[in-house]
XYZ file of C-alpha atoms in Angstrom:
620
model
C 0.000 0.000 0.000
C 1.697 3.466 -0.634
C 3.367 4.938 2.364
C 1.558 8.620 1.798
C -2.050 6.595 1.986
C -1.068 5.665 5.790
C -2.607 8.512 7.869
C -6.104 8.641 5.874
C -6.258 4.895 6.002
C -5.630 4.630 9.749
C -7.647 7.956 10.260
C -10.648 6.113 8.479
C -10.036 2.927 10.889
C -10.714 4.196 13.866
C -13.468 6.855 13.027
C -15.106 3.081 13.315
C -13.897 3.209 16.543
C -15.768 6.073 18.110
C -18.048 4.488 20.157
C -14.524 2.620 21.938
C -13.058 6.044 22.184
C -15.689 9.208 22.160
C -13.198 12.125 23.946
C -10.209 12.563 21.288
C -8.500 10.520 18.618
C -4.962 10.760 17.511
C -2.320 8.980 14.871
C 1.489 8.642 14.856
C 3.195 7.706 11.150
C 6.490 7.170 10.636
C 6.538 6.801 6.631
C 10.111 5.315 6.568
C 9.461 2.486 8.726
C 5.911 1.947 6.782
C 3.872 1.872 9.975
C 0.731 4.088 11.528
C -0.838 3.923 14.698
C -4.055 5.163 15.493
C -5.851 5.780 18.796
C -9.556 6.597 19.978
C -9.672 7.394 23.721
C -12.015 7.040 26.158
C -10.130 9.541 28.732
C -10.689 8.007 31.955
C -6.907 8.603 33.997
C -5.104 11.635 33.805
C -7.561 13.471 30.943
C -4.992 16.343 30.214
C -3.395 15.853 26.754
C -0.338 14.060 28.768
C -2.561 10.837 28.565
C -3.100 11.033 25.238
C -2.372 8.713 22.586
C -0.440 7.357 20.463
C 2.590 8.492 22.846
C 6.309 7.799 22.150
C 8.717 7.209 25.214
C 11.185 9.370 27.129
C 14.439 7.930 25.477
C 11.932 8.152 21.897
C 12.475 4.422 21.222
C 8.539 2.825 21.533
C 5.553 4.255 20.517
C 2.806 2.601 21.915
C -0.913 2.585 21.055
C -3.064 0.987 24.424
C -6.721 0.036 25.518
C -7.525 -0.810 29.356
C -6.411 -0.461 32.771
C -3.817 -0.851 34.691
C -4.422 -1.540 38.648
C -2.429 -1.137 41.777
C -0.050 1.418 39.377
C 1.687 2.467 42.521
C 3.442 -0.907 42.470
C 4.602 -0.529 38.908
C 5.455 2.707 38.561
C 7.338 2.613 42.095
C 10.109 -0.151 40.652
C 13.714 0.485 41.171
C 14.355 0.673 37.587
C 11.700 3.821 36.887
C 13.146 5.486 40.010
C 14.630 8.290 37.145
C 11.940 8.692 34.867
C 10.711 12.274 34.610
C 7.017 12.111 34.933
C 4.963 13.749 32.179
C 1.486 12.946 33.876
C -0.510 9.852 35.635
C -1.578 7.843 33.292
C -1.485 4.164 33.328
C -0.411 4.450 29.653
C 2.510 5.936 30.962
C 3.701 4.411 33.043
C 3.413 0.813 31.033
C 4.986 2.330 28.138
C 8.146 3.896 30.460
C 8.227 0.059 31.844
C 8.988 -1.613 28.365
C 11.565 1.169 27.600
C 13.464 0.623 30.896
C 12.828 -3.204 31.851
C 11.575 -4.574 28.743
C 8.439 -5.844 27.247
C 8.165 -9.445 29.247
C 9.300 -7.933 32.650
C 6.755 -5.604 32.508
C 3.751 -7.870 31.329
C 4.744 -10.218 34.250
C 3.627 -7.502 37.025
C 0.949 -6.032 34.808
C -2.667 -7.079 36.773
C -5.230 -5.174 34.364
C -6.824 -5.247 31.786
C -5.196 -4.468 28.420
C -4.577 -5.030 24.992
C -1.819 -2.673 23.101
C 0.673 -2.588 20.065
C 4.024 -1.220 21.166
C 6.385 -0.307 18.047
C 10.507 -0.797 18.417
C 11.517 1.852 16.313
C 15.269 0.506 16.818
C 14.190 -3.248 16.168
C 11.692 -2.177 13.649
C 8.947 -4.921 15.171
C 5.478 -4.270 16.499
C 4.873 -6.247 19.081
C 1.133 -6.901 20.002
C -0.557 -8.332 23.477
C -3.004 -8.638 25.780
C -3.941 -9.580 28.903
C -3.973 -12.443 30.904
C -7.606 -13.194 30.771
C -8.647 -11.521 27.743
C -10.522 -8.788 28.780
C -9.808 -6.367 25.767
C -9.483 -7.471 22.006
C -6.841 -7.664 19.783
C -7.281 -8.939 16.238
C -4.789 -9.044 13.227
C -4.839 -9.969 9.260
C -1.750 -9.892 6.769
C -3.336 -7.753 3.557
C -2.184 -7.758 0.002
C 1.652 -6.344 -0.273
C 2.987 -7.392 2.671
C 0.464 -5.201 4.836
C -0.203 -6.327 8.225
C -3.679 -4.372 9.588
C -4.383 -4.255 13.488
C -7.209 -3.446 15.286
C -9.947 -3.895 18.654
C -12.580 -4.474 15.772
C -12.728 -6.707 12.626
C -15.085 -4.328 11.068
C -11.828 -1.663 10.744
C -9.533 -4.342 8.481
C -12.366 -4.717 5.543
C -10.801 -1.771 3.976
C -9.441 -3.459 0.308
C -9.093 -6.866 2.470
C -11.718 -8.488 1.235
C -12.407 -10.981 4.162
C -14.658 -13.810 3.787
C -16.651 -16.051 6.044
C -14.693 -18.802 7.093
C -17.020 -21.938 7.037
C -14.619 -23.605 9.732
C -15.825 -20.834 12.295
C -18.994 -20.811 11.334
C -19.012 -24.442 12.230
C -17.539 -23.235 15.658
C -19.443 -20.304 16.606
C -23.059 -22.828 15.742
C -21.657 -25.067 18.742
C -20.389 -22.697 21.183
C -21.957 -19.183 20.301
C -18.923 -17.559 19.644
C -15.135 -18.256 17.570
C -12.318 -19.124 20.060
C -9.139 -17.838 19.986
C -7.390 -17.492 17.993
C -9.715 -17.974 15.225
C -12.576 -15.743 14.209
C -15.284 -16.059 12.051
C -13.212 -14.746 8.874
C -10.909 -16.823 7.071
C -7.853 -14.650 7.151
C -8.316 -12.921 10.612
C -6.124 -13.683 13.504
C -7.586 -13.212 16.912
C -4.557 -12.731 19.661
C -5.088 -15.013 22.853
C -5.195 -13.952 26.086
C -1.725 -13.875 27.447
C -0.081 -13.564 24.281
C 2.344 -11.878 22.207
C 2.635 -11.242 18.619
C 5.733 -10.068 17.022
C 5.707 -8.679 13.375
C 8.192 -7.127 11.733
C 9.002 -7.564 7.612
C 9.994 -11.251 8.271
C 6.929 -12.027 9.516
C 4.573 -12.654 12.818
C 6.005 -14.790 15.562
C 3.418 -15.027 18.205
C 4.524 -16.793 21.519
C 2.755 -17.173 25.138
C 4.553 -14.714 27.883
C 1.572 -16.015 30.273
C -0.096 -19.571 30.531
C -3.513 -20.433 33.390
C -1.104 -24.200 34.140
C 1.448 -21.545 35.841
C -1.678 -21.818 38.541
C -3.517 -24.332 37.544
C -1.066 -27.103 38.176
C 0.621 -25.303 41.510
C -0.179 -27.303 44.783
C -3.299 -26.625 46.415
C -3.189 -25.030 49.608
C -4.668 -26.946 52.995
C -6.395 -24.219 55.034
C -8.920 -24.000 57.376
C -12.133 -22.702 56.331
C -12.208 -19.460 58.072
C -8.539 -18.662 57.066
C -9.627 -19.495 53.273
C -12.348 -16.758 53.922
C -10.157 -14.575 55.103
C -7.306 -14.702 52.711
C -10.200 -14.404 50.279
C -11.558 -10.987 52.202
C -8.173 -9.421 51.738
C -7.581 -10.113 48.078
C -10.937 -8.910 47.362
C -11.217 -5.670 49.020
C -7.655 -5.102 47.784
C -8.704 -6.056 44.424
C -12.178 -4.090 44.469
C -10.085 -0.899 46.155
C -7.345 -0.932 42.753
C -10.608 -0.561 40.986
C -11.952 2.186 42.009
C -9.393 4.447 40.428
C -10.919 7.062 37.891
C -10.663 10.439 37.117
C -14.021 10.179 36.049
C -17.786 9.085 37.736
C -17.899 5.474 38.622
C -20.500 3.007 39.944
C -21.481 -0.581 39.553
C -23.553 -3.756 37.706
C -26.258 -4.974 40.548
C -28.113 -8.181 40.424
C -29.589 -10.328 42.732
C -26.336 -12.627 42.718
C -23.536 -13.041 45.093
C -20.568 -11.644 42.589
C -22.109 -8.134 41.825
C -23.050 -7.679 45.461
C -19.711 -8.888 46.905
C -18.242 -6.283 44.813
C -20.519 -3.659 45.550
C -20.089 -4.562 49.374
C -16.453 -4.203 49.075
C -16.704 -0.884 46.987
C -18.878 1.020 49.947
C -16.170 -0.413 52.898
C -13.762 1.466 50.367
C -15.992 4.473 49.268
C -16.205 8.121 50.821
C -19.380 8.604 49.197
C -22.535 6.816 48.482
C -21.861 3.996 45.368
C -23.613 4.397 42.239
C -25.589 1.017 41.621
C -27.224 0.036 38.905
C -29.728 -2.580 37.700
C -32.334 -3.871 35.491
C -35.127 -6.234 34.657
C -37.401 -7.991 32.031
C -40.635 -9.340 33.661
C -42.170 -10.417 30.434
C -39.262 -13.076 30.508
C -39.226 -14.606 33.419
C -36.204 -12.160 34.387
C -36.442 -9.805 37.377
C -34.135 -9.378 40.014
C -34.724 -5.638 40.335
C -36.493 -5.880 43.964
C -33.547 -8.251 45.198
C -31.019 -5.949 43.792
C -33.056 -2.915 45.615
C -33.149 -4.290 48.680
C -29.078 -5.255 48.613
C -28.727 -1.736 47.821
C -30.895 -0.520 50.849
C -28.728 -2.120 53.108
C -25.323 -1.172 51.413
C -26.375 2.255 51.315
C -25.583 3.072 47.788
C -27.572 5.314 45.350
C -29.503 3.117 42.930
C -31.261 2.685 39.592
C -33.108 0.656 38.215
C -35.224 -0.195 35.267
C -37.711 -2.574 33.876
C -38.280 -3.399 30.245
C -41.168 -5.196 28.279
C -40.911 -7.844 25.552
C -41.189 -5.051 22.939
C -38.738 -3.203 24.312
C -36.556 -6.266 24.483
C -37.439 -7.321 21.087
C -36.680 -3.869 19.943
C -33.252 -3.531 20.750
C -31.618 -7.095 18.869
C -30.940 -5.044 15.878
C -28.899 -2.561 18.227
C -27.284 -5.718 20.371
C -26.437 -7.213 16.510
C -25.037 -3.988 15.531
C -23.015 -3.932 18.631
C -20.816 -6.856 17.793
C -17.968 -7.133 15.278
C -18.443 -10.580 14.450
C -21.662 -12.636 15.500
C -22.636 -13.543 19.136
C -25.183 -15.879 20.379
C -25.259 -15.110 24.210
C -28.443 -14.131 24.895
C -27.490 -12.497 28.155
C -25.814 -9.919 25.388
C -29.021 -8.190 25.771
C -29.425 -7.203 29.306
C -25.787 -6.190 29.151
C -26.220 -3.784 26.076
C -28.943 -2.176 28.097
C -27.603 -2.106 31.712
C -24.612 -0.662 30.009
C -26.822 2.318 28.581
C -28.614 2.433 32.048
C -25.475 3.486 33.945
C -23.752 5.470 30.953
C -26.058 8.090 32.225
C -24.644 9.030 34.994
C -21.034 7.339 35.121
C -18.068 6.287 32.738
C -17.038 3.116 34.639
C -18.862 0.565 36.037
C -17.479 -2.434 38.445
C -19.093 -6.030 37.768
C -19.154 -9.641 38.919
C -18.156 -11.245 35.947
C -14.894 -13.818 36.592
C -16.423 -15.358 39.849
C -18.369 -18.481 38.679
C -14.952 -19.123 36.486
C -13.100 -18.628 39.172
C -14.627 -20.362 41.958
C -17.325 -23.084 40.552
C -20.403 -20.859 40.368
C -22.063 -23.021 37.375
C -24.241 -25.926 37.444
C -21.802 -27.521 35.172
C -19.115 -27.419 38.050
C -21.689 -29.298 40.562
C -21.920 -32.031 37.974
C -18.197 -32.048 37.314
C -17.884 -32.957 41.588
C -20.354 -36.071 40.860
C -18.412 -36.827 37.346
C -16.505 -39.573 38.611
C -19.245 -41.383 40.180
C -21.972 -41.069 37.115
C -18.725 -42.531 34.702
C -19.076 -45.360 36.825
C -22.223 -46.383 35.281
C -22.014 -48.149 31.764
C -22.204 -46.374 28.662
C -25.066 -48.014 27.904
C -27.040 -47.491 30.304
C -26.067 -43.750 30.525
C -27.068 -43.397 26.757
C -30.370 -44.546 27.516
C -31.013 -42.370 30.423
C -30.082 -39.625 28.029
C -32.791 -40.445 25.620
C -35.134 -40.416 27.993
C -33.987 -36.675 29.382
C -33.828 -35.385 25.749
C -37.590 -36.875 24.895
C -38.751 -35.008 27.648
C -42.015 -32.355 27.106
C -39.853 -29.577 27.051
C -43.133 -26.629 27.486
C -44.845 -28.460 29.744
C -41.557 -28.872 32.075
C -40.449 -25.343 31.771
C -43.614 -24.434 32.839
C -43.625 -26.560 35.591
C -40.349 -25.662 36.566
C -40.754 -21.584 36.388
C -43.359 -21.582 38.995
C -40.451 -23.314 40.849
C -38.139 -20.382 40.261
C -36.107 -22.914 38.110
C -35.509 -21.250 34.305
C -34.043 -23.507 31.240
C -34.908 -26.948 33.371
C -35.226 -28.854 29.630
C -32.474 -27.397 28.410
C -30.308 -28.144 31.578
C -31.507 -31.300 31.482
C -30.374 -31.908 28.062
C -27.249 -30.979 28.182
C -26.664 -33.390 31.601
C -27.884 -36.394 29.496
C -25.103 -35.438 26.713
C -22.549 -35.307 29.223
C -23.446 -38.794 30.802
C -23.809 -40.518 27.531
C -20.433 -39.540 26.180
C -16.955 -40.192 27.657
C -15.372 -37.350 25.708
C -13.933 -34.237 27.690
C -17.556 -33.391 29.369
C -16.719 -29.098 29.422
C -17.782 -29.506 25.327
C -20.921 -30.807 25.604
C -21.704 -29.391 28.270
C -21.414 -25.675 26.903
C -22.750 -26.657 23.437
C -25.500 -24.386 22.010
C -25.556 -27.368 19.155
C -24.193 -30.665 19.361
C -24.102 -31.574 15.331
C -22.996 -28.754 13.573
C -21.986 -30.705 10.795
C -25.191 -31.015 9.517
C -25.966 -27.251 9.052
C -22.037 -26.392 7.919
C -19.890 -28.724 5.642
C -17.140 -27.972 7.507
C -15.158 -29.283 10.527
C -15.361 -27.168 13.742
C -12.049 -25.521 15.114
C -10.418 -27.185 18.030
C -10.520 -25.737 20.988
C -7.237 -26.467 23.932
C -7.150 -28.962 26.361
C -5.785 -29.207 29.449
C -2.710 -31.073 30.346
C -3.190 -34.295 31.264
C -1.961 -33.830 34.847
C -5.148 -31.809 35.752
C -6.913 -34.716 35.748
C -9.788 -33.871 37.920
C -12.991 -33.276 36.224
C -13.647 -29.797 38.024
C -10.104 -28.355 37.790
C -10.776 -29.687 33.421
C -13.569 -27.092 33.420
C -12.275 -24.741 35.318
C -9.160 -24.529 33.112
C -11.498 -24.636 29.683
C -13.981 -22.165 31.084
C -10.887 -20.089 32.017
C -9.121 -20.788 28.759
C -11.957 -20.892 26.381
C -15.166 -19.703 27.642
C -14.070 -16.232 29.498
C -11.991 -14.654 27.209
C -13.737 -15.176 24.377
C -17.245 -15.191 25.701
C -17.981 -13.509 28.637
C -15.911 -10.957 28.445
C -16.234 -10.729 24.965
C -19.799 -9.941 25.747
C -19.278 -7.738 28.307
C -16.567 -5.645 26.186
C -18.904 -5.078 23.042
C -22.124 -4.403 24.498
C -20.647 -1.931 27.269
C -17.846 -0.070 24.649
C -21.098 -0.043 22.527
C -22.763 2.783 25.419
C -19.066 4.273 25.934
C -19.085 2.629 29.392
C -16.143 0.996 30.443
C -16.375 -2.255 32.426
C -14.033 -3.651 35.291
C -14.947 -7.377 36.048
C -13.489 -7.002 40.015
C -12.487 -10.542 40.227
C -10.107 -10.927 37.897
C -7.115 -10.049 39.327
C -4.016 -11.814 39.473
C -3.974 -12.749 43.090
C -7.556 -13.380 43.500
C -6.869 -15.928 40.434
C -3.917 -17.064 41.500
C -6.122 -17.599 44.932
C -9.005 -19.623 43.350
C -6.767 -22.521 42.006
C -4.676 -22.388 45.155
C -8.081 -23.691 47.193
C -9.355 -27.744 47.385
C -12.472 -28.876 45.905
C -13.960 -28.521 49.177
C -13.491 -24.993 49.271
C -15.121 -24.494 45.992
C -17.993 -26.364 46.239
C -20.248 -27.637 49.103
C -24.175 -29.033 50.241
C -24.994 -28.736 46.199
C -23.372 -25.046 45.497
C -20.544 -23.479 43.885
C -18.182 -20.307 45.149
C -18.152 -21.249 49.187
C -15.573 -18.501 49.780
C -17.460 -16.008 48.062
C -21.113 -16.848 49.647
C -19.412 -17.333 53.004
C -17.818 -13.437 52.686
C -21.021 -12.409 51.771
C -22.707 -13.838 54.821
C -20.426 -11.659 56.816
C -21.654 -8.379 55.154
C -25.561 -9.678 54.404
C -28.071 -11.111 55.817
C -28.596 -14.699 55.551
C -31.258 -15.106 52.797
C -29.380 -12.081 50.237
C -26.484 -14.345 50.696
C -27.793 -17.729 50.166
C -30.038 -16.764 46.995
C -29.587 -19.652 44.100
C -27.508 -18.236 40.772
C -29.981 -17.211 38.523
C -28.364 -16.152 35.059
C -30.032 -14.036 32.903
C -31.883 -16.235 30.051
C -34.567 -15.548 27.519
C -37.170 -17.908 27.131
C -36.057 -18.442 23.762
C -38.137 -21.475 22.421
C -41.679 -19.154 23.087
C -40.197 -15.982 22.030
C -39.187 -17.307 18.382
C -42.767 -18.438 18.197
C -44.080 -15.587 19.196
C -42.892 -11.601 19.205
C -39.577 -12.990 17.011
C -41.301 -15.266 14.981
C -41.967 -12.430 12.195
C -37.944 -11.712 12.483
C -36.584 -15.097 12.955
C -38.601 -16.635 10.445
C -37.441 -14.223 7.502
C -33.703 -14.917 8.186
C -34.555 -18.705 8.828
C -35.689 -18.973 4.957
C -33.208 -17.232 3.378
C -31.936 -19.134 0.515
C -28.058 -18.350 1.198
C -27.703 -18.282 5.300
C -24.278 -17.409 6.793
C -23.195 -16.055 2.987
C -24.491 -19.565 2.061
C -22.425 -22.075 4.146
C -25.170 -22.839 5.973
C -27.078 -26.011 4.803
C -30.835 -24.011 4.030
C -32.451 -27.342 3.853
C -31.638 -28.257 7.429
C -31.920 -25.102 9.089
C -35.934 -24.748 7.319
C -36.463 -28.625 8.870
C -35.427 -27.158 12.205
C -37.278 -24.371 11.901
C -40.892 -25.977 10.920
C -40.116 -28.542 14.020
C -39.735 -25.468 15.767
C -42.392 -23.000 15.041
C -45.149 -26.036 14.812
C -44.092 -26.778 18.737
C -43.421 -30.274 17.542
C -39.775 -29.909 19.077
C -37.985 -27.134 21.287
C -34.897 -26.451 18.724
C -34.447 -22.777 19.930
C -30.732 -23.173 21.251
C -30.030 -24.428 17.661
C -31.398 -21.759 15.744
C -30.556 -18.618 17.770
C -27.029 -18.655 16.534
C -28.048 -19.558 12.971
C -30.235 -16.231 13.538
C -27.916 -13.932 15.150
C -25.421 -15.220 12.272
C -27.878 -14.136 9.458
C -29.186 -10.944 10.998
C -25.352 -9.960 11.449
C -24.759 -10.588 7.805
C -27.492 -8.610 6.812
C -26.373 -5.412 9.002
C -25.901 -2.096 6.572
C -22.731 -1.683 8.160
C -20.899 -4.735 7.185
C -18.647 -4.074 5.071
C -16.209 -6.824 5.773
C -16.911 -9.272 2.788
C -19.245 -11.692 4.995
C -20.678 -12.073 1.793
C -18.022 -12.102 -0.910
């Protein structure tokens, strides 16, 4: 590409980045070295022009471009080896970027807890060297152009600029069965998504990408033999430590509020920590079966904080997919995308950063798929057989009739649950894959085999510790906080999950199974902390995620919007098998058979084709 072409190319990048970066923008070229960086920034440490970015180092050797936060900055900044550096203002930027200059890049990603993803350029070396975080909390994604041209960027949707991406029919495959496109794949055939704890080195030679973090480092330490108390204790510390580094921001802050132990742990922690009342916020969809507003109003009552809340109908639900699609770079089948998009517009109103709970039930066993991993070993011991059979049974199951029954329990997705426990009894394959599985045959809708996704080594051979390290691996980075990411950067809002930091991960796999999980519940620490700050029946409350009763609402207020994308002659760009998704879809709509977990990723695929703004070749 010619050189002079750089600025208005990268210039035109990340005005697609606005919504990431809404208070200033700015670019750094260096034409005989062939490389631009761009920046968008949402200004939320040191707001004066000395945060601003790209910026170039004291001894003018790195330029780096950077998304995220850094926490407990004191520590960094504070090393012996930055005991000279003459301070040009506060950010975290800053001090990162004075880090790599003066200890180098793996030195300083090793006592880096935050959240980050940046490209750092070695105008000596002449390599950019990409990374990100530990846990994947920001994006990073890469693709080698015509000429030589490497383009990076937080968003796919900025490299379709004389790319001409396609759909890759391999991801598609993927993102049927799990809802979204592990790392490092993506749904394009010729897009590279970095890993979480990963670097990428390109330079004219080419990309070397290595690992400068890996989850066996704790994953495969000892486990610690503690008391109970003392484990709740070491746990307390960590937390409120964790919660406190958090709370940094030059700008108004508040928090995500549910009815669940993670968001009110956090939120408990922030008011010990707070001079002033916390900002809580909160939402609900009573249409759906969805509404943990009163809960979440009387936690904050007796924290004290200032809340909001709102409620939203079915229409209104209904009404904002096309926003939730548009909020995505590639597709994503996570229903609980929703509520997230619109929480995140909730408490853009009044703050810029918002704490949340999201990390715990990864961390500490809060799924029900971590209960059944503590009873694997004894359901294996049944035969195959007889497992298989057991599983037919489950999956012939009225699936209306049981919901029903089952909601007037206060128990949402029973069928569905239920399902997915008979496919992880009647296979002996790594249970974590069924059990997360959206579809389990997505061969028949794509000709195309699925991506692999890492395994754990075979010395973490208990069943719990495998889906611990695959939802940490696999199903966080990728998912959750994928999710969390694009729907919040869609409002301008930036999101701190509290629990993922490095000691209170590092704390998690240091604790025994029986400090995880106990009397038929997951995260013992955390409900045990809470106990201490709540009363007994806010503490003990089951997990209830949020879920949309999907099978009713295709045949009803979506049926008019599913039903026109389920016909299409040429789904996904026309890797998707039309025949097979229309069979699923009659089953479906007639009520013969519940297939909704099927189709909503074959719908949020097509809508997100369809979107006037893709302009990334999904259907070249």
């Amino acid at each position: 590409m010619p050189r002079g072409t750089l600025e208005p190319d990268v210039r035109a990048m990340t005005a697609r980045l606005v919504h990431r970066g809404p208070d200033s923008d700015g670019v750094f070229v260096d034409l005989d070295a062939g490389i631009a960086l761009g920046h968008r920034r949402l200004a939320i440490l040191d707001r004066s022009e000395a945060g601003s970015q790209p910026i170039v180092s004291s001894d003018g050797r790195w330029v780096m471009v950077y998304n995220g936060e850094i926490y407990g900055l004191e520590r960094l900044r504070n090393v012996p080896a930055l005991a000279d550096v003459r301070w040009r203002g506060s950010s975290d930027t800053e001090v990162l970027l004075e880090s790599i200059a003066h200890r180098g890049l793996d030195e300083t990603l090793r006592d880096a807890d935050g959240m980050f993803a940046f490209a750092v350029f070695d105008r000596r070396e002449q390599v950019l060297h990409l990374a990100r975080d530990r846990f994947g909390m920001k994006p990073l994604v890469y693709q080698r152009g015509e000429g030589g041209v490497t383009w990076i960027a937080s968003d796919t949707r900025c490299l379709g600029r004389g790319i001409g991406a396609s759909l890759d029919p391999h991801g598609i495959a993927t993102f049927l069965r799990y809802g979204h496109v592990p790392s490092p794949h993506t749904i394009f055939r010729d897009i590279v998504r970095l890993g979480p704890g990963e670097i990428a080195s390109i330079s004219r030679s080419g990309t070397v990408v290595r690992r400068w973090w890996s989850l066996d480092e704790w994953a495969l330490a000892p486990r610690a033999a503690s008391k109970p108390e003392a484990a709740i204790d070491v746990f307390e510390e960590a937390f409120d430590r964790a919660v406190r580094e958090r709370l940094i921001a030059d700008v108004p802050l508040g928090a995500f509020l549910s009815g669940g132990v993670d968001s009110a742990l956090v939120v408990s922690s922030m008011v010990r920590a707070a001079s002033e009342p916390v900002r809580t916020f909160s939402i609900g969809f009573p249409d759906l079966g969805y509404d943990e507003t009163p809960i979440a109003a009387e936690v904050a009552k007796r924290l004290g904080t200032r809340h909001t809340s709102a409620r939203f109908g079915e229409p209104e639900a209904a009404a904002a997919i096309p926003d939730l699609i548009a909020a995505f770079d590639e597709p994503f089948a996570d229903a609980s995308a929703l509520p997230t998009l619109m929480l995140s517009r909730l408490a853009r109103r009044e703050v810029v950063v918002a704490l949340s709970g999201d990390g715990g039930d990864e961390l500490f066993a809060g799924y029900d798929r971590h209960r059944l991993a503590g009873r694997l070993g004894a359901l294996r011991t049944v035969p195959l057989s007889v497992r298989v059979a057991f599983a037919k049974r489950l999956s012939g199951m009225q699936a209306p009739l049981l919901d029903g029954i089952a909601a007037r329990a206060g128990i949402s997705r029973l069928s569905e649950r239920l399902r997915k426990l008979g496919r992880v009894m009647a296979s002996d394959a790594e249970p974590w894959l069924e059990a997360v599985s959206l579809t389990t045959a997505p061969q028949v809708l794509v000709d195309a085999r699925e991506h692999d996704v890492p395994l754990p080594d075979a010395a973490l051979s208990d069943p719990l510790d495998r889906m611990r390290w695959l939802d940490m691996s696999v199903y966080l980075g990728d998912g959750v906080l994928q999710k969390v990411d694009r729907a919040s950067m869609a409002a301008s809002l930036e999101v701190r999950p509290a629990f993922l930091s490095n000691d209170l991960a590092r704390f998690a796999w240091s604790l025994p199974r029986d400090r995880l999980l106990g009397r038929g519940r997951g995260k013992l620490v955390a409900r045990a902390l809470l106990a201490r700050r709540l009363p007994g029946h806010l503490a003990t409350l089951p997990k209830r995620g949020f879920s949309v009763p999907l099978a009713a609402w295709l045949r009803g207020s979506l049926r008019s919007f599913a039903g026109d994308l389920l016909v299409s002659a040429e789904i996904g760009g026309g890797h998707v098998n039309a025949r097979a998704v229309r069979a699923l879809w009659d089953e479906h709509a007639s009520g013969r058979r519940d297939n909704a977990y099927a189709l909503w990723p074959i719908v949020v695929l097509e809508a997100w084709c369809r979107r006037p703004d893709n302009t990334s070749g999904a259907r070249r």
